[in-house]
Amino acid sequence: GAGVSQSPSNKVTEKGKDVELRCDPISGHTALYWYRQSLGQGLEFLIYFQGNSAPDKSGLPSDRFSAERTGGSVSTLTIQRTQQEDSAVYLCASSKRGAGSDTQYFGPGTRLTVL
Amino acid sequence: DQQVKQNSPSLSVQEGRISILNCDYTNSMFDYFLWYKKYPAEGPTFLISISSIKDKNEDGRFTVFLNKSAKHLSLHIVPSQPGDSAVYFCAASGVYNFNKFYFGSGTKLNVKP
């Protein structure tokens, strides 16, 4: 399909381990966003990539969280030394240009459970 | 600090009637607002948006109303259909940081046949 894909769909890990979550945006979309949704909460902005510009990392909750976007396409969100409070659904979205009026297309998310 | 709030976690409506979902925001710099719909195990999908220069935007059965003075927006679905049953999120972005979106916690709508 031509939509945003994320992998894995589910990830169970032990506290203290590192995890990598992957996002494949829609081809040609220059903007890519990561959000997380904790239980009973709204979507929380984490990080935004736009083309070759420096990413907006203002939403990353701690220095254990980092993200890369290679070649302007695929993105990986890495969480080091996971904690139980990191358990959430991590959603990736892409849009054509990243302008405020651009529609964001979301992937199905990765459900992360930290035991 | 929740800048976008959806105070009703759930709403139940009879098929054919109107569904009204509400959203409040605190940041007066927000100038663009969106509604997303989310089915279980899927990502949110865009539904409708409104710019702060308007107070109403309509798309088929869906209408979004914006009351800037009250910092309030609402989504009306008329008539409601069972397929509308989903979680609805409102979101907002600001003129000085248009790529950063703030989402509410969602309202779960159940449309009963």
CSV table of C-alpha atoms in Angstrom, one decimal:
chain,number,residue,atom,x,y,z
A,1,GLY,CA,0.0,0.0,0.0
A,2,ALA,CA,1.0,3.6,-0.3
A,3,GLY,CA,0.3,4.6,3.4
A,4,VAL,CA,2.6,5.1,6.3
A,5,SER,CA,3.9,1.9,7.7
A,6,GLN,CA,5.4,1.2,11.1
A,7,SER,CA,7.2,-1.8,12.5
A,8,PRO,CA,7.0,-3.7,14.7
A,9,SER,CA,3.3,-3.4,15.4
A,10,ASN,CA,3.9,-4.6,19.0
A,11,LYS,CA,7.0,-4.7,21.1
A,12,VAL,CA,7.4,-6.1,24.6
A,13,THR,CA,10.7,-5.4,26.3
A,14,GLU,CA,12.3,-5.5,29.7
A,15,LYS,CA,13.1,-2.4,31.7
A,16,GLY,CA,16.5,-1.2,30.9
A,17,LYS,CA,16.7,-2.6,27.3
A,18,ASP,CA,17.0,-0.4,24.2
A,19,VAL,CA,14.3,-0.5,21.5
A,20,GLU,CA,14.1,0.8,18.0
A,21,LEU,CA,10.9,1.7,16.3
A,22,ARG,CA,10.7,2.1,12.5
A,23,CYS,CA,8.6,4.4,10.3
A,24,ASP,CA,8.3,4.3,6.5
A,25,PRO,CA,6.5,7.5,5.4
A,26,ILE,CA,4.6,8.0,2.2
A,27,SER,CA,6.9,8.3,-0.7
A,28,GLY,CA,7.6,11.9,-1.6
A,29,HIS,CA,6.5,13.3,1.8
A,30,THR,CA,9.1,15.6,3.1
A,31,ALA,CA,7.8,16.0,6.7
A,32,LEU,CA,7.7,13.3,9.3
A,33,TYR,CA,6.4,13.4,12.8
A,34,TRP,CA,6.6,11.1,15.8
A,35,TYR,CA,4.0,11.1,18.5
A,36,ARG,CA,3.2,8.9,21.5
A,37,GLN,CA,-0.1,8.1,23.1
A,38,SER,CA,0.0,6.9,26.6
A,39,LEU,CA,-3.1,5.3,28.1
A,40,GLY,CA,-5.9,7.7,28.4
A,41,GLN,CA,-3.9,10.6,27.0
A,42,GLY,CA,-3.9,12.5,23.8
A,43,LEU,CA,-1.2,12.3,21.2
A,44,GLU,CA,2.0,13.9,22.5
A,45,PHE,CA,4.4,15.4,20.0
A,46,LEU,CA,7.9,14.0,20.1
A,47,ILE,CA,9.9,15.1,17.1
A,48,TYR,CA,9.5,16.6,13.6
A,49,PHE,CA,11.7,16.2,10.5
A,50,GLN,CA,11.3,18.5,7.5
A,51,GLY,CA,13.6,17.8,4.5
A,52,ASN,CA,17.2,18.5,5.3
A,53,SER,CA,16.5,21.0,8.1
A,54,ALA,CA,17.5,20.3,11.6
A,55,PRO,CA,14.7,18.4,13.4
A,56,ASP,CA,12.5,19.9,16.0
A,57,LYS,CA,13.3,17.8,19.0
A,58,SER,CA,11.4,19.9,21.5
A,59,GLY,CA,8.9,17.1,22.4
A,60,LEU,CA,11.4,14.4,23.3
A,61,PRO,CA,10.8,13.7,27.0
A,62,SER,CA,14.4,12.8,27.9
A,63,ASP,CA,17.8,12.2,26.5
A,64,ARG,CA,17.0,8.5,26.4
A,65,PHE,CA,14.9,9.3,23.3
A,66,SER,CA,16.5,10.0,19.9
A,67,ALA,CA,15.4,9.7,16.3
A,68,GLU,CA,17.0,9.7,12.9
A,69,ARG,CA,15.7,10.1,9.4
A,70,THR,CA,18.0,8.6,6.8
A,71,GLY,CA,18.0,9.8,3.3
A,72,GLY,CA,14.9,11.9,3.9
A,73,SER,CA,12.8,8.8,4.1
A,74,VAL,CA,12.8,6.1,6.7
A,75,SER,CA,12.9,7.2,10.3
A,76,THR,CA,14.0,5.3,13.4
A,77,LEU,CA,13.0,6.3,17.0
A,78,THR,CA,15.3,4.8,19.6
A,79,ILE,CA,14.6,4.6,23.3
A,80,GLN,CA,17.5,3.7,25.4
A,81,ARG,CA,17.3,2.1,28.8
A,82,THR,CA,13.5,1.8,28.6
A,83,GLN,CA,11.4,2.5,31.6
A,84,GLN,CA,7.9,1.4,32.4
A,85,GLU,CA,6.5,4.9,31.8
A,86,ASP,CA,7.7,4.6,28.2
A,87,SER,CA,4.9,2.1,27.6
A,88,ALA,CA,2.6,3.7,25.0
A,89,VAL,CA,1.6,3.6,21.4
A,90,TYR,CA,4.2,5.3,19.3
A,91,LEU,CA,2.7,6.9,16.1
A,92,CYS,CA,4.4,8.2,13.1
A,93,ALA,CA,2.9,10.6,10.5
A,94,SER,CA,4.1,12.1,7.3
A,95,SER,CA,2.9,15.1,5.3
A,96,LYS,CA,3.8,16.5,1.9
A,97,ARG,CA,5.5,19.7,3.0
A,98,GLY,CA,5.1,20.0,6.7
A,99,ALA,CA,3.0,23.2,6.5
A,100,GLY,CA,0.4,23.7,9.2
A,101,SER,CA,-2.4,23.2,6.7
A,102,ASP,CA,-0.9,19.9,5.3
A,103,THR,CA,-2.8,16.8,6.2
A,104,GLN,CA,-0.8,14.4,8.3
A,105,TYR,CA,-1.1,10.7,7.4
A,106,PHE,CA,-0.6,8.4,10.3
A,107,GLY,CA,0.7,4.9,10.5
A,108,PRO,CA,-1.0,2.3,12.6
A,109,GLY,CA,1.5,2.7,15.5
A,110,THR,CA,3.8,0.6,17.5
A,111,ARG,CA,2.5,-0.6,20.9
A,112,LEU,CA,5.4,-0.6,23.3
A,113,THR,CA,5.1,-2.5,26.6
A,114,VAL,CA,8.0,-2.2,29.0
A,115,LEU,CA,7.8,-4.9,31.7
B,1,ASP,CA,0.2,21.2,30.5
B,2,GLN,CA,-2.8,20.3,28.3
B,3,GLN,CA,-3.2,23.1,25.9
B,4,VAL,CA,-6.0,21.2,24.1
B,5,LYS,CA,-8.7,19.5,26.1
B,6,GLN,CA,-11.5,17.2,25.4
B,7,ASN,CA,-13.4,16.9,28.6
B,8,SER,CA,-15.8,14.2,27.5
B,9,PRO,CA,-14.0,10.9,27.3
B,10,SER,CA,-17.1,9.2,25.7
B,11,LEU,CA,-20.4,10.0,24.0
B,12,SER,CA,-23.3,7.8,23.0
B,13,VAL,CA,-25.7,8.8,20.3
B,14,GLN,CA,-28.6,7.1,18.5
B,15,GLU,CA,-28.2,6.5,14.8
B,16,GLY,CA,-29.7,9.4,12.8
B,17,ARG,CA,-29.3,11.9,15.6
B,18,ILE,CA,-26.7,14.6,15.9
B,19,SER,CA,-23.3,14.0,17.5
B,20,ILE,CA,-21.6,17.0,19.1
B,21,LEU,CA,-18.0,16.6,20.1
B,22,ASN,CA,-16.4,19.5,22.0
B,23,CYS,CA,-12.8,20.7,22.4
B,24,ASP,CA,-11.3,23.6,24.3
B,25,TYR,CA,-7.9,25.2,24.0
B,26,THR,CA,-5.9,27.6,26.1
B,27,ASN,CA,-3.3,29.0,23.8
B,28,SER,CA,-4.6,32.1,22.0
B,29,MET,CA,-1.8,31.8,19.4
B,30,PHE,CA,-3.4,28.6,17.9
B,31,ASP,CA,-4.7,29.5,14.5
B,32,TYR,CA,-5.4,26.1,12.8
B,33,PHE,CA,-7.5,23.3,14.1
B,34,LEU,CA,-8.2,19.8,13.0
B,35,TRP,CA,-10.3,16.8,13.8
B,36,TYR,CA,-9.0,13.3,13.4
B,37,LYS,CA,-10.9,10.0,13.7
B,38,LYS,CA,-9.3,6.8,15.0
B,39,TYR,CA,-10.5,3.3,14.7
B,40,PRO,CA,-9.0,0.6,17.0
B,41,ALA,CA,-5.6,-0.7,15.8
B,42,GLU,CA,-5.3,2.0,13.2
B,43,GLY,CA,-3.6,5.4,13.1
B,44,PRO,CA,-5.8,8.5,13.2
B,45,THR,CA,-7.1,9.8,9.9
B,46,PHE,CA,-7.8,13.4,9.1
B,47,LEU,CA,-11.4,14.4,9.1
B,48,ILE,CA,-11.9,18.1,8.8
B,49,SER,CA,-10.0,21.3,9.6
B,50,ILE,CA,-10.7,25.0,10.2
B,51,SER,CA,-8.5,28.1,10.1
B,52,SER,CA,-8.9,30.8,12.7
B,53,ILE,CA,-10.1,33.2,10.0
B,54,LYS,CA,-13.3,31.2,9.7
B,55,ASP,CA,-15.9,30.2,12.3
B,56,LYS,CA,-17.4,27.3,10.4
B,57,ASN,CA,-16.3,24.7,7.9
B,58,GLU,CA,-18.6,22.0,6.5
B,59,ASP,CA,-17.8,18.8,4.7
B,60,GLY,CA,-20.8,16.6,4.0
B,61,ARG,CA,-22.2,15.3,7.3
B,62,PHE,CA,-19.3,16.9,9.3
B,63,THR,CA,-19.2,20.5,10.4
B,64,VAL,CA,-16.6,22.2,12.6
B,65,PHE,CA,-17.5,25.3,14.5
B,66,LEU,CA,-14.8,27.6,16.0
B,67,ASN,CA,-15.5,30.2,18.7
B,68,LYS,CA,-12.3,32.1,19.1
B,69,SER,CA,-13.4,34.3,22.0
B,70,ALA,CA,-14.4,31.2,24.0
B,71,LYS,CA,-11.4,29.2,22.7
B,72,HIS,CA,-13.8,26.4,21.9
B,73,LEU,CA,-14.4,24.3,18.8
B,74,SER,CA,-16.9,21.6,18.2
B,75,LEU,CA,-17.5,18.9,15.6
B,76,HIS,CA,-21.1,18.2,14.6
B,77,ILE,CA,-22.0,14.9,12.8
B,78,VAL,CA,-25.4,14.9,11.2
B,79,PRO,CA,-26.9,12.4,10.8
B,80,SER,CA,-24.8,10.0,12.9
B,81,GLN,CA,-24.1,6.6,11.5
B,82,PRO,CA,-22.9,3.4,13.3
B,83,GLY,CA,-19.7,3.6,11.1
B,84,ASP,CA,-18.9,6.9,12.8
B,85,SER,CA,-18.2,5.0,16.0
B,86,ALA,CA,-14.6,5.8,16.7
B,87,VAL,CA,-12.3,8.0,18.9
B,88,TYR,CA,-12.2,11.6,17.8
B,89,PHE,CA,-9.2,13.8,18.5
B,90,CYS,CA,-9.1,17.5,18.1
B,91,ALA,CA,-5.7,19.1,17.4
B,92,ALA,CA,-4.3,22.6,17.1
B,93,SER,CA,-1.2,24.4,15.8
B,94,GLY,CA,0.0,27.9,16.2
B,95,VAL,CA,1.1,30.6,13.8
B,96,TYR,CA,4.7,30.7,15.3
B,97,ASN,CA,5.2,26.9,15.3
B,98,PHE,CA,2.9,25.6,12.7
B,99,ASN,CA,4.5,22.2,12.4
B,100,LYS,CA,3.9,21.3,16.1
B,101,PHE,CA,0.5,20.0,16.8
B,102,TYR,CA,-1.2,19.7,20.1
B,103,PHE,CA,-3.8,17.0,20.5
B,104,GLY,CA,-6.6,16.5,22.9
B,105,SER,CA,-7.1,13.2,24.8
B,106,GLY,CA,-9.9,12.1,22.5
B,107,THR,CA,-13.6,11.4,22.8
B,108,LYS,CA,-14.9,7.9,22.1
B,109,LEU,CA,-18.2,8.1,20.1
B,110,ASN,CA,-20.6,5.2,20.1
B,111,VAL,CA,-23.4,5.5,17.6
B,112,LYS,CA,-26.1,3.0,18.4
B,113,PRO,CA,-28.1,1.4,15.6
